[in-house]
């Protein structure tokens, strides 16, 4: 925002019966620039031309200054918002390392992106492909107990991937290192069903676990519902039925 400040013309005294024009006007011009902070545009101050009649004295200058605040973050469209949300969740262990305020900022950007979502995201072909789960507002939502506070001490997550293939196949995989030296993974396969134009439902078969040479299945079927709130060729945002926010980045 530009601001302007003016110093008033004051204390002018004229002598004689009337105003006489000077033989030659005295023109004062001054342009100075200074940079007060990095990435801040120059500050320009200009003295306007002054005409000093004969016999006049105590004339003060008229100054105008223009300044701006470069710290304001401007986001003009979905591309800027996408870049911003990716930068905030990268290298955060899928959101685990973020503070409460940082989680709030991610949620605010996701809410802004919602307004740019296509009308029928469930029917959008961009939904298909391989996706990295790069953020979740609730750590245990993807990966279950493996992503709990205790689970993260034992199982260090290496990758968290979701693959969606036409017409309705979904595969989730979490690869990890147990105790820092034993590689393993947990995978789930399920079928996708459109609930409406924005919500999907996936019914997963019992998870399969591989640790070293050991392979086994355990548990029972599980079901999740997810609203697609934004999708493009880079990211997909989803909100679970319990309010968890997910950010998927295309591989």
Tab-separated table of N, CA and C in Angstrom, residues 73-90 102 105-106 108-110 112-113 234-235 247:
chain	number	residue	atom	x	y	z
A	73	UNK	N	2.410	-11.830	2.115
A	73	UNK	CA	2.464	-12.977	1.215
A	73	UNK	C	1.256	-12.934	0.301
A	74	UNK	N	1.502	-12.839	-1.008
A	74	UNK	CA	0.428	-12.755	-1.973
A	74	UNK	C	0.269	-14.090	-2.679
A	75	UNK	N	-0.950	-14.606	-2.653
A	75	UNK	CA	-1.252	-15.838	-3.368
A	75	UNK	C	-2.408	-15.527	-4.303
A	76	UNK	N	-2.140	-15.605	-5.606
A	76	UNK	CA	-3.112	-15.123	-6.567
A	76	UNK	C	-3.950	-16.217	-7.203
A	77	UNK	N	-3.598	-17.473	-7.058
A	77	UNK	CA	-4.346	-18.523	-7.714
A	77	UNK	C	-4.021	-19.884	-7.157
A	78	UNK	N	-4.649	-20.939	-7.703
A	78	UNK	CA	-4.424	-22.295	-7.167
A	78	UNK	C	-2.986	-22.753	-7.277
A	79	UNK	N	-2.271	-22.319	-8.324
A	79	UNK	CA	-0.872	-22.725	-8.459
A	79	UNK	C	-0.021	-22.253	-7.294
A	80	UNK	N	-0.214	-20.995	-6.890
A	80	UNK	CA	0.526	-20.457	-5.748
A	80	UNK	C	0.143	-21.178	-4.463
A	81	UNK	N	-1.140	-21.478	-4.311
A	81	UNK	CA	-1.614	-22.172	-3.105
A	81	UNK	C	-1.055	-23.588	-3.034
A	82	UNK	N	-1.009	-24.265	-4.182
A	82	UNK	CA	-0.461	-25.628	-4.227
A	82	UNK	C	1.004	-25.618	-3.825
A	83	UNK	N	1.778	-24.694	-4.397
A	83	UNK	CA	3.203	-24.602	-4.043
A	83	UNK	C	3.373	-24.294	-2.558
A	84	UNK	N	2.502	-23.443	-2.021
A	84	UNK	CA	2.606	-23.051	-0.619
A	84	UNK	C	2.323	-24.232	0.311
A	85	UNK	N	1.280	-25.001	0.024
A	85	UNK	CA	0.923	-26.099	0.926
A	85	UNK	C	1.964	-27.216	0.849
A	86	UNK	N	2.540	-27.441	-0.336
A	86	UNK	CA	3.593	-28.455	-0.462
A	86	UNK	C	4.819	-28.045	0.341
A	87	UNK	N	5.182	-26.774	0.261
A	87	UNK	CA	6.369	-26.302	0.987
A	87	UNK	C	6.188	-26.416	2.496
A	88	UNK	N	4.952	-26.298	2.960
A	88	UNK	CA	4.706	-26.336	4.412
A	88	UNK	C	4.678	-27.756	4.975
A	89	UNK	N	4.426	-28.766	4.136
A	89	UNK	CA	4.328	-30.136	4.649
A	89	UNK	C	5.538	-30.997	4.290
A	90	UNK	N	6.403	-30.496	3.408
A	90	UNK	CA	7.584	-31.269	3.002
A	90	UNK	C	8.549	-31.436	4.175
A	102	UNK	N	1.259	-24.260	12.766
A	102	UNK	CA	1.611	-24.671	11.401
A	102	UNK	C	0.540	-25.577	10.809
A	105	UNK	N	-2.172	-23.292	9.591
A	105	UNK	CA	-1.872	-22.643	8.320
A	105	UNK	C	-2.124	-23.592	7.144
A	106	UNK	N	-1.747	-24.869	7.318
A	106	UNK	CA	-2.010	-25.862	6.270
A	106	UNK	C	-3.507	-25.985	6.030
A	108	UNK	N	-5.788	-23.737	6.549
A	108	UNK	CA	-6.288	-22.512	5.920
A	108	UNK	C	-6.047	-22.535	4.404
A	109	UNK	N	-4.866	-22.993	4.000
A	109	UNK	CA	-4.572	-23.068	2.564
A	109	UNK	C	-5.467	-24.117	1.905
A	110	UNK	N	-5.666	-25.249	2.577
A	110	UNK	CA	-6.541	-26.292	2.036
A	110	UNK	C	-7.961	-25.765	1.857
A	112	UNK	N	-8.756	-22.649	1.232
A	112	UNK	CA	-8.729	-21.764	0.071
A	112	UNK	C	-8.754	-22.566	-1.226
A	113	UNK	N	-8.011	-23.675	-1.262
A	113	UNK	CA	-7.967	-24.497	-2.470
A	113	UNK	C	-9.312	-25.147	-2.763
A	234	UNK	N	-0.871	-32.148	-9.733
A	234	UNK	CA	0.205	-32.212	-8.742
A	234	UNK	C	-0.235	-32.828	-7.420
A	235	UNK	N	-1.361	-32.372	-6.894
A	235	UNK	CA	-1.784	-32.816	-5.563
A	235	UNK	C	-3.267	-33.190	-5.545
A	247	UNK	N	-3.038	-34.700	2.499
A	247	UNK	CA	-2.434	-34.110	1.299
A	247	UNK	C	-1.684	-35.221	0.577
